[in-house]
Short mmCIF file of C-alpha atoms in Angstrom, two decimals:
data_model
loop_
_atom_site.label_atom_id
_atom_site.label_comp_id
_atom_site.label_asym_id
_atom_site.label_seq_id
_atom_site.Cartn_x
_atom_site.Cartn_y
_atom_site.Cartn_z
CA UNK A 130 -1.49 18.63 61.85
CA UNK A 131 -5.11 18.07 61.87
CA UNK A 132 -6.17 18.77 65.35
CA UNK A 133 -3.92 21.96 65.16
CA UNK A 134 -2.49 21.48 68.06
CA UNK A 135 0.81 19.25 69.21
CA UNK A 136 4.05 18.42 70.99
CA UNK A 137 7.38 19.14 69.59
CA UNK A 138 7.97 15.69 68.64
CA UNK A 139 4.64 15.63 66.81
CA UNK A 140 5.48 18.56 64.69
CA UNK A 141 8.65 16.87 63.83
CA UNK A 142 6.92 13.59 63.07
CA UNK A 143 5.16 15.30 60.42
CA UNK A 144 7.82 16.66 58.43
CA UNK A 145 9.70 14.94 55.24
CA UNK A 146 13.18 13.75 55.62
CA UNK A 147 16.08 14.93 56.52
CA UNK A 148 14.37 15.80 59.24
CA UNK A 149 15.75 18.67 61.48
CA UNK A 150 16.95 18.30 64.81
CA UNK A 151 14.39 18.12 67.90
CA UNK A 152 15.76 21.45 69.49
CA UNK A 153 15.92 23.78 65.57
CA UNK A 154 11.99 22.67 65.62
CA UNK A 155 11.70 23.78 69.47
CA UNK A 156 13.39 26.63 68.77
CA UNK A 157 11.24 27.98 65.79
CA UNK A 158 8.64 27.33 67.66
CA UNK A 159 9.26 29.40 70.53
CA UNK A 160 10.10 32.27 68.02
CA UNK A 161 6.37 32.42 66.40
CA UNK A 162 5.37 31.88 69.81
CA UNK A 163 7.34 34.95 70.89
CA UNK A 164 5.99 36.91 67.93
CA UNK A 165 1.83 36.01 68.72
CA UNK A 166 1.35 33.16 66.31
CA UNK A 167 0.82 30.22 68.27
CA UNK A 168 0.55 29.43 72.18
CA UNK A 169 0.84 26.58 74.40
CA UNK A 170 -0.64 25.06 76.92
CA UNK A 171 1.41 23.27 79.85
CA UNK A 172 0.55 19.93 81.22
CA UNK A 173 3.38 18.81 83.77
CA UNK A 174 6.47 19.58 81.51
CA UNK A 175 4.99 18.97 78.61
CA UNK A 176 4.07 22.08 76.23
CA UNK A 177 0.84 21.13 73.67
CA UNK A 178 1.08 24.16 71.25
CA UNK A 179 -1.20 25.58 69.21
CA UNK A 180 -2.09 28.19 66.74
CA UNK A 181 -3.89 31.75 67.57
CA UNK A 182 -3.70 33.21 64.34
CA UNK A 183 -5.74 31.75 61.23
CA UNK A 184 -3.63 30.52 58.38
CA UNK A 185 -5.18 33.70 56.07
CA UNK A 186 -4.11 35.82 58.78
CA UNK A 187 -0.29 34.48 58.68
CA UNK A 188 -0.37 34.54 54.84
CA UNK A 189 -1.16 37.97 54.88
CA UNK A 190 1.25 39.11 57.47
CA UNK A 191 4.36 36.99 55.46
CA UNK A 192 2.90 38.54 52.11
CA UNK A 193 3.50 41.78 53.57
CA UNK A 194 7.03 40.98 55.29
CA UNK A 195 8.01 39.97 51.63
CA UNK A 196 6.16 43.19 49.79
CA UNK A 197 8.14 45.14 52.36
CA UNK A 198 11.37 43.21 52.48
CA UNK A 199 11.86 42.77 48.85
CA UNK A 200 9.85 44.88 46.60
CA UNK A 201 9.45 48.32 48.78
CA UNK A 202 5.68 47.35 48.68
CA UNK A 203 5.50 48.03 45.16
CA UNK A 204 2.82 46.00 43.28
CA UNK A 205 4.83 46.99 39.90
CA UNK A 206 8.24 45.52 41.42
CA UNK A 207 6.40 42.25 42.35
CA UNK A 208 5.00 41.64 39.25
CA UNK A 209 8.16 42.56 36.69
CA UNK A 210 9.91 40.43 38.96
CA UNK A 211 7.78 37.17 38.45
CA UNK A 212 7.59 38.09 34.82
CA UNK A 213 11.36 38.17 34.41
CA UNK A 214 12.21 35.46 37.03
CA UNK A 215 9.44 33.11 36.41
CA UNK A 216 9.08 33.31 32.94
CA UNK A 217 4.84 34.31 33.61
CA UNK A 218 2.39 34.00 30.48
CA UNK A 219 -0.20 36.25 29.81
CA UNK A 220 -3.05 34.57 31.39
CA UNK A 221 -0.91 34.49 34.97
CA UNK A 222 0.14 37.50 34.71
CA UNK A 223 -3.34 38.81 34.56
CA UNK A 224 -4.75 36.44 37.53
CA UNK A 225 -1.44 37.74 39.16
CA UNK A 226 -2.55 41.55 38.54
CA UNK A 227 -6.08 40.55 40.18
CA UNK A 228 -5.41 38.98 43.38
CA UNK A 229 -2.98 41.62 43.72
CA UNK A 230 -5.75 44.12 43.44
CA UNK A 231 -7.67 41.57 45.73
CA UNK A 232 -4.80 42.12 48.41
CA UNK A 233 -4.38 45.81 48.20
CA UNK A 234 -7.99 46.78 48.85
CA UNK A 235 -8.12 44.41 52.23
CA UNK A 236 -5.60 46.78 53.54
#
């Protein structure tokens, strides 16, 4: 959304067909709510919500989840796994092996 803010409905607007039901969307978004990722405000009994967290800041915490989750953060696992799966050339693999560098040394 550009303003970064909206109603249910307005989040749902947004999204490509099939379009998922008005309380799955309401639902989700009381879930990163609950977890600190967006907030809302409350006019009447209407909710507005919007994000707290930057989109870097929620890449970085799913790029973890998934390090975590899947490859027992282990760069090495990662990387053989998009080579095998994905079929990488050289020349990704490399930019691969950098921004993983990148990622490691924010931590």
């Amino acid at each position: 959304m550009g303003n970064k803010r909206g109603l249910v409905k307005e989040v749902i607007d947004k999204m490509t067909p099939p379009k998922p039901a008005y309380n799955t969307v309401s639902t989700v978004i009381r879930v990163l709510e609950g977890k600190g990722f967006i907030d809302h405000k409350a006019i009447g009994n209407t909710h507005i919500y919007f994000p707290i967290i930057t989109e870097a800041e929620y890449k970085h915490f799913a790029f973890d989840k998934v390090m975590n989750n899947y490859f027992e953060n282990s760069y090495q696992s990662l990387v053989s796994f998009l080579v095998k799966e994905k079929n990488m050339d050289m020349d990704e693999l490399d930019e691969l092996i950098q921004l993983a560098e990148k990622l490691k040394n924010k931590k």
